[in-house]
GROMACS .gro file of C-alpha atoms in nm:
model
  437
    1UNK     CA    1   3.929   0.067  -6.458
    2UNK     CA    2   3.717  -0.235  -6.495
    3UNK     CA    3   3.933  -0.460  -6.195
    4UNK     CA    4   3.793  -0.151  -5.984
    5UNK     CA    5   3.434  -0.182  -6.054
    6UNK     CA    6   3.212  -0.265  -5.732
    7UNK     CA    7   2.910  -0.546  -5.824
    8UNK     CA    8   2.702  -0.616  -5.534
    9UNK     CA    9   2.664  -0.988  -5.501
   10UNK     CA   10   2.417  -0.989  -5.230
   11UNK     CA   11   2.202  -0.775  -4.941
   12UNK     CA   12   2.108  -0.861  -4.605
   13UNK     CA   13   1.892  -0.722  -4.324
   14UNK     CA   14   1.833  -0.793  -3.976
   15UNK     CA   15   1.468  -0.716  -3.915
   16UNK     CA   16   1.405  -0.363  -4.007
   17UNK     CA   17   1.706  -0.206  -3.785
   18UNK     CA   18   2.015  -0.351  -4.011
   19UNK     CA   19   2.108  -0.350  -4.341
   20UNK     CA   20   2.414  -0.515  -4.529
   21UNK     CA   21   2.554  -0.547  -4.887
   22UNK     CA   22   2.795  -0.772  -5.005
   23UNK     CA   23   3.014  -0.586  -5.272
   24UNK     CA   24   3.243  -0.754  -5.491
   25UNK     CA   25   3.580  -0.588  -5.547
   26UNK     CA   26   3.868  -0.680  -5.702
   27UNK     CA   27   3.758  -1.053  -5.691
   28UNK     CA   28   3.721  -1.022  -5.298
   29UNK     CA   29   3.413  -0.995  -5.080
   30UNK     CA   30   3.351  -0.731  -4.843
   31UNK     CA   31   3.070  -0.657  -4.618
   32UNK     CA   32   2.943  -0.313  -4.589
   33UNK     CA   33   2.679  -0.149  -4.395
   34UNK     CA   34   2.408   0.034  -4.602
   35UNK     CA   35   2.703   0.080  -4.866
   36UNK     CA   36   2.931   0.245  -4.621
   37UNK     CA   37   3.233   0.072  -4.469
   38UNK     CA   38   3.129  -0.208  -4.211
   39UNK     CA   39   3.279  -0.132  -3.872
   40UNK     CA   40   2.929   0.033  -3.675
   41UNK     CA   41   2.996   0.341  -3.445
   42UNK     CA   42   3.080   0.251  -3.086
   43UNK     CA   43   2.722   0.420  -3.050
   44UNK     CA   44   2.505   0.144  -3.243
   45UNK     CA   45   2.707  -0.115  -3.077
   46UNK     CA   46   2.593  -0.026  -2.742
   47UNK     CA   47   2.239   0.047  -2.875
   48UNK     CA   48   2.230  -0.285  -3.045
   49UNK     CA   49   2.360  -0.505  -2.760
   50UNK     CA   50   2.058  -0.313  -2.555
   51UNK     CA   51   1.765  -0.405  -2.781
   52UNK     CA   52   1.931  -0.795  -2.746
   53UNK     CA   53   1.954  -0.782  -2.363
   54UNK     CA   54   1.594  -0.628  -2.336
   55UNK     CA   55   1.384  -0.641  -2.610
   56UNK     CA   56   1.277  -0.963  -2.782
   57UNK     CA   57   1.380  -1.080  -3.124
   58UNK     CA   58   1.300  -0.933  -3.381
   59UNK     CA   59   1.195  -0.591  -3.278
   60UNK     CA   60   0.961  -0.446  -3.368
   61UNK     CA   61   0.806  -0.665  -3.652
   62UNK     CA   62   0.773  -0.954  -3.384
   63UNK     CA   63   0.561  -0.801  -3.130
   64UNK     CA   64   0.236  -0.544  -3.118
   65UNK     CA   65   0.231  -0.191  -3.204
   66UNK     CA   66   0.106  -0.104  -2.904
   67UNK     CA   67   0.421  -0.268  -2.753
   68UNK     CA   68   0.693   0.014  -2.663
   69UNK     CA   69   0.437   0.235  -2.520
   70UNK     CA   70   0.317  -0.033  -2.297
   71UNK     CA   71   0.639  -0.146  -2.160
   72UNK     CA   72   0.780   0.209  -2.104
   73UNK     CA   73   0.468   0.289  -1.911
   74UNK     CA   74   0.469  -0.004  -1.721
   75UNK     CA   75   0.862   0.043  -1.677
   76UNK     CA   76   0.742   0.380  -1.463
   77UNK     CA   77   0.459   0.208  -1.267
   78UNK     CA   78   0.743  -0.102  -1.192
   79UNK     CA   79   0.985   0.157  -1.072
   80UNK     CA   80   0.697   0.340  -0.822
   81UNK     CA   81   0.602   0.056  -0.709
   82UNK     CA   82   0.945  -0.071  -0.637
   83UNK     CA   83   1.018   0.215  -0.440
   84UNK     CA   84   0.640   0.187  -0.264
   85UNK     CA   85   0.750  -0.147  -0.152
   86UNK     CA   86   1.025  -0.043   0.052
   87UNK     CA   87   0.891   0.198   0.256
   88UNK     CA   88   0.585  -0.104   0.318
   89UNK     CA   89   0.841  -0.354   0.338
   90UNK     CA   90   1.047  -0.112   0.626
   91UNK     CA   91   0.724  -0.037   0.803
   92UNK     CA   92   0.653  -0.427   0.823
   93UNK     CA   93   0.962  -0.518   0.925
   94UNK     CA   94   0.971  -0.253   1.236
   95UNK     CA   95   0.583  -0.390   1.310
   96UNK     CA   96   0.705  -0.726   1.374
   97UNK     CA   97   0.957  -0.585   1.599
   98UNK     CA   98   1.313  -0.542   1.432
   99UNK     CA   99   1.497  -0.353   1.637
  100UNK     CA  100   1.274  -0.340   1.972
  101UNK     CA  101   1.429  -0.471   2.233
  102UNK     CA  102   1.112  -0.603   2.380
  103UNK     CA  103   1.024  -0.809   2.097
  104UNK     CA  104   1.065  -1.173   2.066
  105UNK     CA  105   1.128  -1.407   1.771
  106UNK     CA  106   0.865  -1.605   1.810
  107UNK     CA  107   0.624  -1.377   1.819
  108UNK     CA  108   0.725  -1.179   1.477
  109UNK     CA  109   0.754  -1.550   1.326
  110UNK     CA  110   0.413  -1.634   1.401
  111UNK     CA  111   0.268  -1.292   1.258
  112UNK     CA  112   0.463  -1.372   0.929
  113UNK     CA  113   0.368  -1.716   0.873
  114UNK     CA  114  -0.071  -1.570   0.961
  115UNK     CA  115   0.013  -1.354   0.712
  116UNK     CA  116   0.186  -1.594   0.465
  117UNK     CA  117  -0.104  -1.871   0.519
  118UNK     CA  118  -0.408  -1.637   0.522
  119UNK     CA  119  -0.214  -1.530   0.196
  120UNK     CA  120  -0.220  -1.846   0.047
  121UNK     CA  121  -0.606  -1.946   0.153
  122UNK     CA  122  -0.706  -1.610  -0.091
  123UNK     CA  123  -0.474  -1.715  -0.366
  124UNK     CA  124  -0.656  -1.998  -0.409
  125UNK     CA  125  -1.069  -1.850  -0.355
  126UNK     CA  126  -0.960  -1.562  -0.579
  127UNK     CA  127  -0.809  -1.777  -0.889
  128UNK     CA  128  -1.108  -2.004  -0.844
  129UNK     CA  129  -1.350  -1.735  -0.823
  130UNK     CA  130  -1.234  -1.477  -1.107
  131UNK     CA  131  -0.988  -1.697  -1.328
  132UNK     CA  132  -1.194  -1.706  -1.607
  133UNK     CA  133  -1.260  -1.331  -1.619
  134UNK     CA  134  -0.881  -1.264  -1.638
  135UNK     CA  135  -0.840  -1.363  -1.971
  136UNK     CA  136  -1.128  -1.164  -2.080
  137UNK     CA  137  -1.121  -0.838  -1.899
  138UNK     CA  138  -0.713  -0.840  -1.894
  139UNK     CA  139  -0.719  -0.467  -1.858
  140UNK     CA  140  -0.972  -0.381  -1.614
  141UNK     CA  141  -0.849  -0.678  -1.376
  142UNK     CA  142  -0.475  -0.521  -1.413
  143UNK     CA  143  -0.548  -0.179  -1.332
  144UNK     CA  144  -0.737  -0.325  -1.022
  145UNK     CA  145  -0.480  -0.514  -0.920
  146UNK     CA  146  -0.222  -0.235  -0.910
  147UNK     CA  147  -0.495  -0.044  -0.664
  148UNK     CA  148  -0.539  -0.315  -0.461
  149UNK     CA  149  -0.133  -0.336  -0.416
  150UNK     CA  150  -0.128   0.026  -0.306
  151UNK     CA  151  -0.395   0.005  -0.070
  152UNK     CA  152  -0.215  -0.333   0.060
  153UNK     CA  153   0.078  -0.139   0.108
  154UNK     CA  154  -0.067   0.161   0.266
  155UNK     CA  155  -0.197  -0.096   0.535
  156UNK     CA  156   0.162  -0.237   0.588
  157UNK     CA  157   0.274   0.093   0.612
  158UNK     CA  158   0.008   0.253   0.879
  159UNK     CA  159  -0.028  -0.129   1.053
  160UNK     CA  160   0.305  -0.036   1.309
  161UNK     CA  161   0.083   0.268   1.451
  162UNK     CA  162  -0.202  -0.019   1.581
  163UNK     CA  163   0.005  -0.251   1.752
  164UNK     CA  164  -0.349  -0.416   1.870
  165UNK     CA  165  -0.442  -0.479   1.531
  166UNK     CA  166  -0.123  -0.479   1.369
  167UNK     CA  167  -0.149  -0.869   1.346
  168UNK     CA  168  -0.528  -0.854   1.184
  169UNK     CA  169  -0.396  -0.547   0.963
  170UNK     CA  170  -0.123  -0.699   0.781
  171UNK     CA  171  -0.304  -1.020   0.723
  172UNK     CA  172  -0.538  -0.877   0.539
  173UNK     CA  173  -0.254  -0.686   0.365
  174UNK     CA  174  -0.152  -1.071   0.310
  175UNK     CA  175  -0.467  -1.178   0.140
  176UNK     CA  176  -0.486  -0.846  -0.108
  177UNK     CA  177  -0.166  -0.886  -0.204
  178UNK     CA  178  -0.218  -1.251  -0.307
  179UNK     CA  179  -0.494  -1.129  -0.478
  180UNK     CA  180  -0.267  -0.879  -0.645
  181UNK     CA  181  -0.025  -1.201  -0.752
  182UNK     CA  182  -0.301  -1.436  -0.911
  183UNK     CA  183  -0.434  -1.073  -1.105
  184UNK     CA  184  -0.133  -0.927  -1.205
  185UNK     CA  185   0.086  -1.277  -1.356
  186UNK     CA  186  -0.243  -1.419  -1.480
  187UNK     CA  187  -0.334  -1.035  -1.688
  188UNK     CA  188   0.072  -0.991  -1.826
  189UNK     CA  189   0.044  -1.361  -1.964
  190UNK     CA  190  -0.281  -1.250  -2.144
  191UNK     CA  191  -0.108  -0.896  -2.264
  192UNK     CA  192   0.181  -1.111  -2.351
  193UNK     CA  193  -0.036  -1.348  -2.610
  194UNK     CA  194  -0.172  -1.030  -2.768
  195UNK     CA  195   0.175  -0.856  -2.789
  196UNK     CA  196   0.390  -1.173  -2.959
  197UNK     CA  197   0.329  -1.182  -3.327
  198UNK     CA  198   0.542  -1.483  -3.401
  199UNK     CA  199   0.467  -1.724  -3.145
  200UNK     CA  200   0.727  -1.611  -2.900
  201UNK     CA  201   0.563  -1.547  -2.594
  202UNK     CA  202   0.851  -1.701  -2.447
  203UNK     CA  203   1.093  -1.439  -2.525
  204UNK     CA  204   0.851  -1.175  -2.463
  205UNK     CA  205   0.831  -1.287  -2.121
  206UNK     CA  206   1.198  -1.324  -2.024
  207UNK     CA  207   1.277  -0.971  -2.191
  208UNK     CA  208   0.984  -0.842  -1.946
  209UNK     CA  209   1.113  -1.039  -1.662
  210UNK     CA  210   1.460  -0.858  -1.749
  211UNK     CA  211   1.324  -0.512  -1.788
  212UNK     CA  212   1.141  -0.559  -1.442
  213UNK     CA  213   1.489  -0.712  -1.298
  214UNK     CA  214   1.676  -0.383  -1.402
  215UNK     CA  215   1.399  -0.169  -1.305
  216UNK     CA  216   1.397  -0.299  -0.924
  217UNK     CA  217   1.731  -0.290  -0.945
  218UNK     CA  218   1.762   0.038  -0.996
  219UNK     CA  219   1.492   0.114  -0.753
  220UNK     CA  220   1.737  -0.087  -0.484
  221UNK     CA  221   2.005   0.134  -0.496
  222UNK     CA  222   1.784   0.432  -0.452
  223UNK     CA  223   1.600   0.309  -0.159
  224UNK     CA  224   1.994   0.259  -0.031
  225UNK     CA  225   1.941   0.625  -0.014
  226UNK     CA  226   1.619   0.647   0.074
  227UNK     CA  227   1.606   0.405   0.429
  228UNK     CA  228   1.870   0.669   0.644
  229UNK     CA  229   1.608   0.916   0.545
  230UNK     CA  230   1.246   0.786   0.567
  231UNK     CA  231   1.371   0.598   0.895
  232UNK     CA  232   1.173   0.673   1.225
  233UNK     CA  233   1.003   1.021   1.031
  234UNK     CA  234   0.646   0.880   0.976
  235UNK     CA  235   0.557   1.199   0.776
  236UNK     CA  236   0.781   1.156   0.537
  237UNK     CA  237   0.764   0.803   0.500
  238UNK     CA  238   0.364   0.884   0.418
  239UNK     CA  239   0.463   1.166   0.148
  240UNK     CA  240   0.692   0.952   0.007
  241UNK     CA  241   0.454   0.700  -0.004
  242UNK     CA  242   0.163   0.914  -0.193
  243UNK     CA  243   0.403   1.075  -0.418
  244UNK     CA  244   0.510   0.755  -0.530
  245UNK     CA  245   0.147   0.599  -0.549
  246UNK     CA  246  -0.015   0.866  -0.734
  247UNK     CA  247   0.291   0.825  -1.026
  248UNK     CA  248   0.257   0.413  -0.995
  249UNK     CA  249  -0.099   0.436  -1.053
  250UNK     CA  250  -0.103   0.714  -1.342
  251UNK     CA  251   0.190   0.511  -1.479
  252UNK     CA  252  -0.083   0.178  -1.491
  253UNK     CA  253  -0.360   0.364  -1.612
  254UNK     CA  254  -0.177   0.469  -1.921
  255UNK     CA  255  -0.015   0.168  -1.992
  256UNK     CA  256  -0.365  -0.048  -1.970
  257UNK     CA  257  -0.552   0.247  -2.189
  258UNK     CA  258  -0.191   0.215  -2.443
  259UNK     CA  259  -0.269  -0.134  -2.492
  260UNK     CA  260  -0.513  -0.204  -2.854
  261UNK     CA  261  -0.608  -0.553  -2.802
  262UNK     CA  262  -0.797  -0.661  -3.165
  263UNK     CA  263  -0.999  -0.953  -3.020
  264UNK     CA  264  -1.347  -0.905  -2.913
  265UNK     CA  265  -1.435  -0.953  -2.552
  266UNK     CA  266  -1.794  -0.816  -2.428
  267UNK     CA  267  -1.713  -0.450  -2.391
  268UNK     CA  268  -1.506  -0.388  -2.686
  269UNK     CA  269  -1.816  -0.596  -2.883
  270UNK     CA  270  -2.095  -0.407  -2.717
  271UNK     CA  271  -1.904  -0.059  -2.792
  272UNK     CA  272  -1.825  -0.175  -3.204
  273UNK     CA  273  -2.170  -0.301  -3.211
  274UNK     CA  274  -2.383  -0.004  -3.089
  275UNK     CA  275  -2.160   0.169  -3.329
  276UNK     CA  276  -2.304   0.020  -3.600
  277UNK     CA  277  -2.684   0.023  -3.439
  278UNK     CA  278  -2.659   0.377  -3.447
  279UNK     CA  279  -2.486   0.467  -3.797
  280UNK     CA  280  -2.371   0.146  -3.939
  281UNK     CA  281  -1.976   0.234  -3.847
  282UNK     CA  282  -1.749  -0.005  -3.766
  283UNK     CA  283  -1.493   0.102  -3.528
  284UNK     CA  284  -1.150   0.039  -3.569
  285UNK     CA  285  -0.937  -0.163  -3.258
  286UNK     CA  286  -0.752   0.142  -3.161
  287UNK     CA  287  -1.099   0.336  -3.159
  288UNK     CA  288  -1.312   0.103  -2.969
  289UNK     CA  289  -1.049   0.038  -2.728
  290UNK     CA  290  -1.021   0.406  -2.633
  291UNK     CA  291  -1.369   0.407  -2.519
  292UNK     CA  292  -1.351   0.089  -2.358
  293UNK     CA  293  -1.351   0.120  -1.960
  294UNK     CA  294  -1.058  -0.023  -1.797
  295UNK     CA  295  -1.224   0.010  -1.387
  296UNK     CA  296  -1.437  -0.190  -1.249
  297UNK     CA  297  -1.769  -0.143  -1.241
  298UNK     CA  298  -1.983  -0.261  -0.926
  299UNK     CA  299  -2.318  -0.119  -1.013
  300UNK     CA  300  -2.550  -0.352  -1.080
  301UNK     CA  301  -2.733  -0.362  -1.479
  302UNK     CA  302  -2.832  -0.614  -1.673
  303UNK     CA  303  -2.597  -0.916  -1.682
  304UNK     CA  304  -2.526  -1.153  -2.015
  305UNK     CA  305  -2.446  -1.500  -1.875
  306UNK     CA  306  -2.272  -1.717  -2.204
  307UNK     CA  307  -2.237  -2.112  -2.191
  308UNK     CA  308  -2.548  -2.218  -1.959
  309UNK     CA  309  -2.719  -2.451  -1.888
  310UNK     CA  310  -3.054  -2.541  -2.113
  311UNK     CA  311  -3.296  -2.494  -1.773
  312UNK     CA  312  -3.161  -2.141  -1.784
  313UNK     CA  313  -3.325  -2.065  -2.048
  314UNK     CA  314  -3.607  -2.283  -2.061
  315UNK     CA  315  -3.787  -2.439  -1.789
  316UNK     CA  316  -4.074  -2.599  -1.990
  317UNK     CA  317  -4.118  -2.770  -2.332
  318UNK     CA  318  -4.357  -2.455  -2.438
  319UNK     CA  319  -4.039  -2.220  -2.316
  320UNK     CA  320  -3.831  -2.457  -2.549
  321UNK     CA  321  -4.016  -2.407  -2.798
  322UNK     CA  322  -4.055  -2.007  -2.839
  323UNK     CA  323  -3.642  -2.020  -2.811
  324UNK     CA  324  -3.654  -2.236  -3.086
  325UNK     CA  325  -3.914  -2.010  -3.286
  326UNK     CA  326  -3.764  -1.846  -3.609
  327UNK     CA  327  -3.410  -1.913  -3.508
  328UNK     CA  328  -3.205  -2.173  -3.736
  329UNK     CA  329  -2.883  -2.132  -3.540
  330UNK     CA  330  -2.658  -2.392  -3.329
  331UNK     CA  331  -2.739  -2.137  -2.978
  332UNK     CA  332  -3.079  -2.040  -2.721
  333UNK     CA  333  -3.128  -1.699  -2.609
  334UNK     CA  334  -3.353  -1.682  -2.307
  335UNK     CA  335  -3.462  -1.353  -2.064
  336UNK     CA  336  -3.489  -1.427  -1.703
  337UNK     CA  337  -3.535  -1.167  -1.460
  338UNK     CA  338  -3.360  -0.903  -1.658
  339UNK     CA  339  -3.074  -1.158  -1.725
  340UNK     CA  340  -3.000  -1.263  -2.128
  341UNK     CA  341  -2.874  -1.593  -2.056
  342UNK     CA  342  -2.718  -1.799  -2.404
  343UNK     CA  343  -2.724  -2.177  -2.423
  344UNK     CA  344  -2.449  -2.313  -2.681
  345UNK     CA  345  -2.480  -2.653  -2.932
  346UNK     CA  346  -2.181  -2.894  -2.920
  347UNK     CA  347  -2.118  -2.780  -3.285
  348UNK     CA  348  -2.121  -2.396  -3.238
  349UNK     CA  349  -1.829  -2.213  -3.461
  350UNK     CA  350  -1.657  -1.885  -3.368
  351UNK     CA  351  -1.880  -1.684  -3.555
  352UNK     CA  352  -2.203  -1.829  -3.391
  353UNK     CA  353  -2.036  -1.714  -3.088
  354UNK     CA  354  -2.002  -1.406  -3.241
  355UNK     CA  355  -2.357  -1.382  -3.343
  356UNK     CA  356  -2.463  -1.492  -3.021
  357UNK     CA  357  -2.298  -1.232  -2.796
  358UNK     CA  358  -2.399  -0.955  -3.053
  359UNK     CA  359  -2.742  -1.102  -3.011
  360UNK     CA  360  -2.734  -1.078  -2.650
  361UNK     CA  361  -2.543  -0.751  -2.637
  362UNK     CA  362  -2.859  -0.593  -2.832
  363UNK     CA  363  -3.110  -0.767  -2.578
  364UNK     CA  364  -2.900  -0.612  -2.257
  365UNK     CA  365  -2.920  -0.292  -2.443
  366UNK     CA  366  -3.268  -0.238  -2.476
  367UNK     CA  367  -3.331  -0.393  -2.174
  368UNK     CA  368  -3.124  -0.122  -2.035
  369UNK     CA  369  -3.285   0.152  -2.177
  370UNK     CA  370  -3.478   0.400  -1.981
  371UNK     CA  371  -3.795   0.568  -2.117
  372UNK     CA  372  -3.609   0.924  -2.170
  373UNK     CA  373  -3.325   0.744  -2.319
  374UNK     CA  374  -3.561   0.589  -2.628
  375UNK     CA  375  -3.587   0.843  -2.809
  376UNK     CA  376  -3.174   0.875  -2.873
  377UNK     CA  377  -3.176   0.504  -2.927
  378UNK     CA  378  -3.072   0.323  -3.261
  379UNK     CA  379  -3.394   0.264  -3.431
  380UNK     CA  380  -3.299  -0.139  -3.513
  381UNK     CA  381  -3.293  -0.154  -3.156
  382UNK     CA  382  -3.614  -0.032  -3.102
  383UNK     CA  383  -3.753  -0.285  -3.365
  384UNK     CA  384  -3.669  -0.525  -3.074
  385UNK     CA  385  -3.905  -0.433  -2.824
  386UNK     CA  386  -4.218  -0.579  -2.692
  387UNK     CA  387  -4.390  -0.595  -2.368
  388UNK     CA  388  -4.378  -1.031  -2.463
  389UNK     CA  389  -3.968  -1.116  -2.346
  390UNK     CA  390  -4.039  -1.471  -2.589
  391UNK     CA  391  -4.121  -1.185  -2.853
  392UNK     CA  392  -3.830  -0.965  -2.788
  393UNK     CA  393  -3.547  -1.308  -2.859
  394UNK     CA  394  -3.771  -1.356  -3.171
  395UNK     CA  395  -3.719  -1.007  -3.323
  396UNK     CA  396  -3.354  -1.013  -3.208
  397UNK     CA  397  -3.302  -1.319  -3.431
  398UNK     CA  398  -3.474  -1.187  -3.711
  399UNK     CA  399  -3.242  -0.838  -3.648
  400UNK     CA  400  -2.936  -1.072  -3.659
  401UNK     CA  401  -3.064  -1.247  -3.981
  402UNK     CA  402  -2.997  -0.931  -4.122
  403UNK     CA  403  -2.735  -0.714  -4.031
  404UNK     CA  404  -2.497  -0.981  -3.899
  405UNK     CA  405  -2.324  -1.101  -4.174
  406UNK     CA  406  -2.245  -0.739  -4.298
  407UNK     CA  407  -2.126  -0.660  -3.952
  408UNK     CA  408  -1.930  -0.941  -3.966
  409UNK     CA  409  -1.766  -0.820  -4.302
  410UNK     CA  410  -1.691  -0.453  -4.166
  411UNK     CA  411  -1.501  -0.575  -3.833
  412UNK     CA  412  -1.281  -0.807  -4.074
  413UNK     CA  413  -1.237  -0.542  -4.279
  414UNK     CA  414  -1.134  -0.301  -4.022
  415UNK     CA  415  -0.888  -0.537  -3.866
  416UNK     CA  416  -1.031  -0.714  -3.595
  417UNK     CA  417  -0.999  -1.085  -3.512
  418UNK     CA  418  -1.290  -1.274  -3.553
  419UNK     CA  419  -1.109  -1.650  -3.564
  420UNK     CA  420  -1.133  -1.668  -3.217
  421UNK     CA  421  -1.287  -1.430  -2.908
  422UNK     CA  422  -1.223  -1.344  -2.558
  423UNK     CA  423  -1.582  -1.370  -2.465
  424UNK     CA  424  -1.607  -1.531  -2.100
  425UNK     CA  425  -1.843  -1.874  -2.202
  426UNK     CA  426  -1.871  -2.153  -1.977
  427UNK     CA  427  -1.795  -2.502  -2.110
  428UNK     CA  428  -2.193  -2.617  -2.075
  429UNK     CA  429  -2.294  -2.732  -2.452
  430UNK     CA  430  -2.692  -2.871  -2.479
  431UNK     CA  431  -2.822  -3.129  -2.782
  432UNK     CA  432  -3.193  -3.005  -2.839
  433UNK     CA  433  -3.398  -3.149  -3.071
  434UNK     CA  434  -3.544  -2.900  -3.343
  435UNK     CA  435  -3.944  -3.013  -3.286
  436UNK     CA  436  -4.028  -3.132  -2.990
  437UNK     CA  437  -4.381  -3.338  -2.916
   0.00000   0.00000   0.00000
């Protein structure tokens, strides 16, 4: 009969996880669920009240692609850790002298509060030392800090067995894990810009806080269960211990290589770039992040210093002017001592950064290069070299003049962010004049 005839007056969806229809039926309204009868199963109730408690809004359209496999991974490594720090905290806690007899109150406060203050002292030297590279190198400097906060509580846990040392020991326990504080907020703030796609890094940041929060809290009640056991049996407190280290830091290393960051900071720019030296590929985010190294490296090569001073790279009018020679762009390369050093205009753009660092990438690279390694080199590098280092920033400008603004093109094209950069410049900027007399 017609009166029985269903219209739909009107869908709805919430994100990509819900849909709704509004059916008209006998001149009343009902709401149905992907045309079925509304009432949800007891089942996607509970599931749905989860994703509101602990994932942000909006799942998964508002946040990275990257972003589940991240956060379970780092869910693991939260839960080792957890688990690391109470056997650390138990070992510290006998060290001072809970339940010794012998000890007195005093004593144990005034090892806490060296350990507290010499705490606070490397807070501060390590933020003002390595700030700047945390937003930059997000991944290596998280992965390090996770070490660092194993071998700090390794210490804790071996400092009871030197009671001579013990105060000395778990000081410098202190200062690593302060170190491990500044590192590890200031590198989930910059993983938490890259994951929010809708300007919520807000809500990204209290769901983590909450995952972390039910994480430890679940690490809590096993350590109830773990204390009776671990208690005055070093052995197994140090098995314990390793077992859950070696997950914790397996956990981190995949969750750091999971992450697909789509901004260019030196590495993943020197790994697209020689790319395209060598075949004229551009790599895609997900590819050049794969191959880009997330430890750090102490060896010492050929360094790229961005944002200096003009004296850095040239101490004379004559120096001045070979910088200047054939280049037409708002920036100064300069080699010093195997150093490419890059002096910025007031009015530099994005992209003249871009240029720049590609500019100064190629230098390092050839600079780099050992004789049996030439002959596997990409042959517009080569084009670059001269035994004259004024010569060398010359030809690299004239290389730039022409492959940059295809280059440019392909990493668009393949999705990566060129609007801004995570290179690490420093805020010098340097008004030259074009001809000097």
């Amino acid at each position: 009969m017609e009166g029985n005839r269903q219209v739909v007056l009107a869908t709805e969806t919430y994100g990509s996880g819900e849909s709704w229809e509004y059916v008209a039926q006998d001149g009343a309204m009902e709401r149905r669920r992907d045309g079925r009868d509304g009432a949800s199963g007891g089942g996607n109730y509970v599931i749905g009240v989860f994703k509101s408690v602990f994932l942000p809004q909006g799942y998964p359209e508002s946040v990275s692609a990257d972003y589940m496999q991240y956060q379970f991974w780092d869910t693991v490594q939260a839960f080792a850790s957890s688990l690391s720090g109470t056997l650390a905290t138990q070992a510290s806690l006998r060290g001072v002298g809970v339940g010794n007899q012998e000890a007195t109150v005093a004593a144990a406060t005034i090892t806490w509060l060296l350990r507290d203050g010499t705490g606070m002292l490397g807070r501060i030297l390590f933020a003002w030392r390595k700030g700047t590279k945390l937003d930059s190198e997000a991944k290596m400097w998280r992965l390090f800090a996770d070490v660092l906060n194993d071998f700090a509580m390794f210490m804790e846990i071996v400092a009871p067995h030197f009671p001579a040392s013990f105060t000395l020991i778990v000081c410098t326990a202190g200062i690593f894990k302060s170190i491990v504080g500044v590192a590890g907020g200031a590198t989930r703030a910059a993983l938490t810009v890259h994951q929010a796609r809708r300007d919520n890094m807000a809500d990204i940041s209290a769901k983590d806080g909450s995952q972390e929060t039910l994480v430890n809290l679940a690490g809590l009640l096993i350590s109830l269960v773990l204390i009776p056991l671990v208690t005055d049996n070093p052995a197994l407190t140090l098995s314990l211990f390793f077992l859950f280290t070696a997950l914790h830091l397996f956990a981190n290393y995949k969750a750091v290589r999971s992450v697909v960051m789509e901004t260019f900071n030196e590495a993943r720019l020197s790994i697209v770039l020689q790319q395209y030296l060598r075949d004229g590929r551009v790599l895609s985010p997900a590819d050049a992040n794969r191959q880009e190294p997330v430890f750090l490296d102490f060896r010492r090569t050929a360094s790229i210093k961005y944002g200096v001073r003009l004296r850095d790279v040239a101490q004379s009018q004559e120096e001045l002017q070979l910088a200047l020679k054939n280049n037409s762009k708002p920036y100064l390369l300069g080699l010093k001592n195997g150093c490419v050093s890059v002096c910025l205009a007031p009015q530099v753009s994005v992209c003249d950064q871009l240029r720049a660092a590609s500019q100064a990438i190629s230098l390092r690279s050839l600079l780099q290069l050992s004789p049996a390694e030439e002959s596997d080199a990409p042959k517009k590098l080569l084009t670059l070299k001269s035994p004259c280092p004024w010569e060398m920033v010359c030809n690299s400008h004239s290389l730039m003049d022409r492959m940059f603004e295809a280059f440019l093109k392909g990493v668009e094209s393949a999705g990566w962010q060129t609007h801004r950069t995570l290179l690490d410049w420093d805020e010098w900027r340097v008004q030259w004049k074009s001809k000097t007399n």
